[in-house]
Coordinates of C-alpha atoms and ligand atoms in Angstrom, one line a residue:
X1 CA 1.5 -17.1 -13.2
X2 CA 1.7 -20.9 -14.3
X3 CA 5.3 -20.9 -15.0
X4 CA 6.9 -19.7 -12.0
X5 CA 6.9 -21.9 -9.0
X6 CA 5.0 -22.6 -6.3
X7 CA 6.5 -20.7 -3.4
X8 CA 7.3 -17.8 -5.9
X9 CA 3.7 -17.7 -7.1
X10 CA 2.7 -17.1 -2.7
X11 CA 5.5 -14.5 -2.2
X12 CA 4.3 -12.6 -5.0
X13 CA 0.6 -13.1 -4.2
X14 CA 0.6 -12.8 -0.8
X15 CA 1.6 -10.4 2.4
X16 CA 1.6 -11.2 6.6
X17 CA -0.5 -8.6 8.1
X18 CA -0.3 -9.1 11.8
X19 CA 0.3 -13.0 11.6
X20 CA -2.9 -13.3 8.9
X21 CA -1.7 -14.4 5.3
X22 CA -3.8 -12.1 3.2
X23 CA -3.9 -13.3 -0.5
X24 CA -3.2 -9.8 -2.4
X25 CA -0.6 -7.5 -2.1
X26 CA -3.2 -4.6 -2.7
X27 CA -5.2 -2.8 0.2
X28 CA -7.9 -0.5 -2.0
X29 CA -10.3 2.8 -0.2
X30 CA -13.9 2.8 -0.1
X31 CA -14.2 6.6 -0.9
X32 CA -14.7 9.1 -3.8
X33 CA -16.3 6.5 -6.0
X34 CA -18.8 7.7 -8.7
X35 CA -21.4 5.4 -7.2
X36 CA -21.3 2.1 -5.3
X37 CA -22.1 0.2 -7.9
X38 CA -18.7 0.9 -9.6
X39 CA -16.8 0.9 -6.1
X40 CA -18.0 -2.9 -5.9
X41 CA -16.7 -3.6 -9.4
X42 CA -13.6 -1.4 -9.1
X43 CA -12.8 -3.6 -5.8
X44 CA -13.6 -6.7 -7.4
X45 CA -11.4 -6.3 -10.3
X46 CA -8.6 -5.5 -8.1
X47 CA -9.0 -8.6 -6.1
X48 CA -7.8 -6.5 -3.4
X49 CA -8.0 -8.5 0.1
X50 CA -8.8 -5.8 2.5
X51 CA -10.6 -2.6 2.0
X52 CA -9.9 1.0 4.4
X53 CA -13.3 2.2 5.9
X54 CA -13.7 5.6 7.3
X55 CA -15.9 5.2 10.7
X56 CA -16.3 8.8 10.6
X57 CA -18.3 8.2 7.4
X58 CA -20.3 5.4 9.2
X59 CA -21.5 7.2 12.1
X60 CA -21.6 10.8 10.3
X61 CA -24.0 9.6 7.3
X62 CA -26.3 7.2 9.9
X63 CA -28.9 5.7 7.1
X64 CA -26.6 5.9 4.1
X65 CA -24.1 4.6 6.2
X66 CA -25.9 1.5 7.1
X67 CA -26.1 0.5 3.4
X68 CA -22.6 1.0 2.9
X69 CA -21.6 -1.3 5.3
X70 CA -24.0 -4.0 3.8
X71 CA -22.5 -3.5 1.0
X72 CA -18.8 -3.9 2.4
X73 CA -19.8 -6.7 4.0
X74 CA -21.4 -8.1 0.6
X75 CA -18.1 -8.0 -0.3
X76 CA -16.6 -10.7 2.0
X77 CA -13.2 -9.3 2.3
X78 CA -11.2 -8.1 5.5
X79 CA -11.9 -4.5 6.5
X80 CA -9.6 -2.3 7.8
X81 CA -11.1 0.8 10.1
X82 CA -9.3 4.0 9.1
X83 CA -9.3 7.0 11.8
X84 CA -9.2 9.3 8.6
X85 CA -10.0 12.9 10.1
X86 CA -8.8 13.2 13.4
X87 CA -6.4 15.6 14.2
X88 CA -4.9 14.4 17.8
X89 CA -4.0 11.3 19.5
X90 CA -6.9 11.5 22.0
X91 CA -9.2 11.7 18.9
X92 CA -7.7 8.6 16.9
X93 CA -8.2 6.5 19.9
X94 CA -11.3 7.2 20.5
X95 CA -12.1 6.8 16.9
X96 CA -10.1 3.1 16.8
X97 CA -12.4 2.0 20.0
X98 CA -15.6 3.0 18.0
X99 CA -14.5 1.4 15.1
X100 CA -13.2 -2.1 17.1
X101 CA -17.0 -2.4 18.5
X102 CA -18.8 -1.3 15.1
X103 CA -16.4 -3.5 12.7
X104 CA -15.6 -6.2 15.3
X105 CA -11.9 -5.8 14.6
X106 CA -8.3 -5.1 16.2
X107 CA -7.0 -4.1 13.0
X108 CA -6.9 -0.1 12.4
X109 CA -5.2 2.2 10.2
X110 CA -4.0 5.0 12.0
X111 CA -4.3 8.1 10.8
X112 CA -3.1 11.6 12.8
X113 CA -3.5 14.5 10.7
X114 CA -2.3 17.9 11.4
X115 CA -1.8 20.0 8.2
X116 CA -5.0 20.1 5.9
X117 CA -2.8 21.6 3.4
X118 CA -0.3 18.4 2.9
X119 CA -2.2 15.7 4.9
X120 CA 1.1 14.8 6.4
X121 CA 1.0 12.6 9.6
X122 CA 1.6 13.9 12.7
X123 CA 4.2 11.6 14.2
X124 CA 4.2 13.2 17.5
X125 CA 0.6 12.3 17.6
X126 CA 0.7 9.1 15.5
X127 CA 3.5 7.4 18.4
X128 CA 1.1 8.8 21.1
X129 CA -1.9 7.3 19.8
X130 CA -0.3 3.9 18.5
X131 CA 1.2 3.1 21.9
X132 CA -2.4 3.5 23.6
X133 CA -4.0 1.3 20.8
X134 CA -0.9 -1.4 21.5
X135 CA -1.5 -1.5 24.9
X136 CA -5.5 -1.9 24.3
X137 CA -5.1 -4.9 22.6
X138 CA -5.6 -3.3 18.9
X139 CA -3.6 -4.2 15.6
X140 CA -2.2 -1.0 14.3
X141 CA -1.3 0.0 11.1
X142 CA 0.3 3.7 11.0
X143 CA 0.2 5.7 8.3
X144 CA 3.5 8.0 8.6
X145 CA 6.4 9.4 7.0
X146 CA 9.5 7.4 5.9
X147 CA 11.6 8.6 8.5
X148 CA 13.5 5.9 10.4
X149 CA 12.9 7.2 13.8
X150 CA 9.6 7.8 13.5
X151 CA 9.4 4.1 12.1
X152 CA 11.6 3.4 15.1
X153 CA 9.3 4.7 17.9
X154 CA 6.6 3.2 16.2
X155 CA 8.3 -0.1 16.1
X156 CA 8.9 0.3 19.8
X157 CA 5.3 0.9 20.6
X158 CA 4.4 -2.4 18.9
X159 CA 3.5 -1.9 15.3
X160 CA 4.2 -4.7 13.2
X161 CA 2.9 -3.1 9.9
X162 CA 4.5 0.5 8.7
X163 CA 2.4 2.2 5.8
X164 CA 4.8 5.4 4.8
X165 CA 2.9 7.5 2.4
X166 CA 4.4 7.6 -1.2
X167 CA 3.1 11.2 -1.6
X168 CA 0.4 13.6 -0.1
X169 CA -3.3 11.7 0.0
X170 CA -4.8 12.5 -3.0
X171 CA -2.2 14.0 -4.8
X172 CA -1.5 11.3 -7.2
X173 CA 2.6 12.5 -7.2
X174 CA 3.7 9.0 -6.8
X175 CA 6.6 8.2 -4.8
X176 CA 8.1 11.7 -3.4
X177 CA 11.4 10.1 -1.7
X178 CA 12.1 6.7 -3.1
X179 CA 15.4 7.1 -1.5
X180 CA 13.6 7.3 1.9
X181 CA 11.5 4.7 1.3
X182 CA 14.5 2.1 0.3
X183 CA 16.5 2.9 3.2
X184 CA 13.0 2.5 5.4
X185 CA 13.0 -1.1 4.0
X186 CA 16.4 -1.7 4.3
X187 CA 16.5 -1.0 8.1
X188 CA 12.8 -2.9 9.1
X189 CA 13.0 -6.3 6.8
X190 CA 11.4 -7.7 9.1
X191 CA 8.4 -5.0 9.5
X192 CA 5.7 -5.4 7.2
X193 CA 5.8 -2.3 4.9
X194 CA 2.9 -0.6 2.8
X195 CA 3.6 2.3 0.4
X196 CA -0.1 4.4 1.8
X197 CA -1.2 7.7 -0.2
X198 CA -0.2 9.4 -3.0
X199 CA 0.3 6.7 -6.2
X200 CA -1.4 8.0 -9.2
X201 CA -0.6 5.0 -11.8
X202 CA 0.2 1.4 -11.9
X203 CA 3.6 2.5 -12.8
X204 CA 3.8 3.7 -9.1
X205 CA 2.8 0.7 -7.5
X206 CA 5.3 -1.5 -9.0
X207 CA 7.8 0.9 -8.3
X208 CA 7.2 0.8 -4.5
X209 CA 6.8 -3.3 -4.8
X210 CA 10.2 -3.4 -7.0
X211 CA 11.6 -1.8 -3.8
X212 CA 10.8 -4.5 -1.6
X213 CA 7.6 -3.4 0.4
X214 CA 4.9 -6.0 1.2
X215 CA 1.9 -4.0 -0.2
X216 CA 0.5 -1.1 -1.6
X217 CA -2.6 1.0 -0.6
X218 CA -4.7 3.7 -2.5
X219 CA -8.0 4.9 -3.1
X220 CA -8.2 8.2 -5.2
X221 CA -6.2 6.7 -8.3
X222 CA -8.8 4.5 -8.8
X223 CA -11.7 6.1 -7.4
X224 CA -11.2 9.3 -9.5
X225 CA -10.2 7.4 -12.8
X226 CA -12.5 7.8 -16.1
X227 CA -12.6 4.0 -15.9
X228 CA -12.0 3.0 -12.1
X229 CA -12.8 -1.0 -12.8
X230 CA -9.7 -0.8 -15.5
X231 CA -7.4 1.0 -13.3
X232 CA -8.2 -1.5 -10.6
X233 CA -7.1 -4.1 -12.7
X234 CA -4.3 -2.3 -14.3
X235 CA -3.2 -1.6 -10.4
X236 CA -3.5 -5.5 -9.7
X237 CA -1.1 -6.4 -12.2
X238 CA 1.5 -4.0 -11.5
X239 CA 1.5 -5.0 -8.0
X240 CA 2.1 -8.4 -9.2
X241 CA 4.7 -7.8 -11.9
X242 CA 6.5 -4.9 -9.1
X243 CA 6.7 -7.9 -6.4
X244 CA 7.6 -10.4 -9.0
X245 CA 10.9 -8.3 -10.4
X246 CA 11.7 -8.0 -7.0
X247 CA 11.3 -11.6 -5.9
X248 CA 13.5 -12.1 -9.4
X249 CA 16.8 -10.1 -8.1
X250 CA 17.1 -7.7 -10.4
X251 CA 20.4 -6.6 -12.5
X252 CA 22.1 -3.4 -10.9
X253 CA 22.3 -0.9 -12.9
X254 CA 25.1 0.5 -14.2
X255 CA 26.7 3.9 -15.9
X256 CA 28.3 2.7 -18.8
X257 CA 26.6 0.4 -21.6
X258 CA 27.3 -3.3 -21.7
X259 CA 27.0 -5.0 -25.1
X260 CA 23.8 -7.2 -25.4
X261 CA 24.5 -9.0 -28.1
X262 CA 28.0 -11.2 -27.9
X263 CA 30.1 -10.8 -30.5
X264 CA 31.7 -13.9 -32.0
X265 CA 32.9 -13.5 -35.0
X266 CA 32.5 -10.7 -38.0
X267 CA 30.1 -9.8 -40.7
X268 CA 31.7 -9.7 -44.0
X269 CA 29.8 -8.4 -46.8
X270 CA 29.8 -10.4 -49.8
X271 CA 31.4 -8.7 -52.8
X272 CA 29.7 -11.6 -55.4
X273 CA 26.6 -12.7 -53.2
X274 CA 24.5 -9.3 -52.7
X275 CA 24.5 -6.8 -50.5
X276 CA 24.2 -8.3 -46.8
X277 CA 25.2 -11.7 -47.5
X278 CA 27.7 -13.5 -45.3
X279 CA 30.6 -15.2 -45.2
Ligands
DXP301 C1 -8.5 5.6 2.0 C2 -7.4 6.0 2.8 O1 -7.0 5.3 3.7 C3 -6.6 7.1 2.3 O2 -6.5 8.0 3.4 C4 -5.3 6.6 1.8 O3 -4.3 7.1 2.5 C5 -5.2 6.6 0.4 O4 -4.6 7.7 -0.2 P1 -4.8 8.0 -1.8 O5 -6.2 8.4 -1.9 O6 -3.9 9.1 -2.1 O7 -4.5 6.8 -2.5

């Protein structure tokens, strides 16, 4: 990182949620971990700069709960209320309002599920509930598909921050439409975008940052990894390294092959001199 610039060293390092310079490009989950003890260290290592909470966890767990949020709080980064679990509009706002008095924040992910089997938003919902949450005053961040109308709508009802899912939660698949996703960024540059759901490996994540989006959030990759302080790290740094190829302009690729090595003159071989000698 000490060899590139200054100002290339803060895109790369940095994303604009809601007017709020957060310092990593990496949002990480708080769930599935084999105890809290290695959650801590998996966050740490990441040097993730907000962390997703469920509130249904919080108020459904009431003791074990309370522990887990000293412990997130511990951890002195920005937290980011998550209505995982509901499965209508009316449900995800009254989940956000819970979570605004309990975490003392506007920011929420929203979440509107419909299908347990794929996890998939429910944009009919998700639009429904962001526009109440807008006009309440709250920050939202929607997870959703990569359709542009849905992204559209959402726009429209005041989102500032897109997170598009890569693949089904918890499915580690990676990125299902990178097509969708590119043409998503294309048409919102100035949105702030998050690749939410899905990524299985590193590999993933810089994919989805070589495409131009501002961040990346996961949980299960990490959580459910023999070693979830390693993959934490070896998430960071392909965050970093996806966001810095991107920042660098990459070539375009191209069908045919282009000679990497100029050619400016021609090896003889030398008939007195020994095999390989030239010229
Ligand atoms: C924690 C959280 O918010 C998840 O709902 C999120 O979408 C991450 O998904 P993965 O577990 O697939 O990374």
């Amino acid at each position: 990182m000490d060899t590139i610039d200054t100002d290339t060293a803060r895109a790369v390092t940095g994303m604009d949620i809601y007017g709020r310079r957060i310092a990593s490009r990496l949002m990480l989950g708080t769930s599935l971990y084999p105890s809290p003890q290695m959650m801590t260290d998996a966050i740490n290592a990441s040097g993730a700069g907000i962390v997703t909470v469920s509130l249904r966890r919080e108020s459904g767990e009431a003791r074990a709960g309370q522990a887990f949020w000293e412990l997130i709080r511990g951890l002195g980064l920005d937290i980011l209320p998550n209505t995982a679990g509901c499965h209508s509009a009316r449900e995800a706002v009254t989940t956000a309002q819970m979570a605004r008095e309990i975490f003392g924040t506007d920011w929420v992910k929203l979440e509107v599920v419909r299908d347990a089997e794929t996890l998939q938003p429910d944009v009919f919902g998700l639009v429904e509930a962001a526009r109440t949450l807008t006009g309440e005053g709250f920050k939202v961040l929607p997870y959703t598909v990569e359709d542009l109308s849905v992204a559209d709508r959402l726009v429209e009802a005041g989102c500032r921050v897109l997170m598009p899912w890569g693949a089904p939660i918890g499915s580690g698949l990676g990125l299902n439409n990178r097509y969708g996703l590119r043409q998503l960024r294309a048409h919102f540059p100035e949105v702030t975008l998050v690749v939410d759901a899905g990524l299985g490996l590193p590999s993933q994540a810089a994919a989805a940052m070589e495409l131009g989006y501002d961040g990346v959030l996961l949980n299960t990759a990490v959580a459910k990894a023999g070693d979830p302080v390693a993959m934490a790290r070896g998430f960071a740094l392909a965050v970093e390294a996806g966001r810095l190829a991107f920042e660098a302009d990459p070539m375009a690729p191209r069908d045919m092959a282009a000679p990497s090595t100029p050619m400016l003159g021609q090896a003889m071989l030398g008939d007195v001199g020994g095999p390989g000698e030239l010229r």
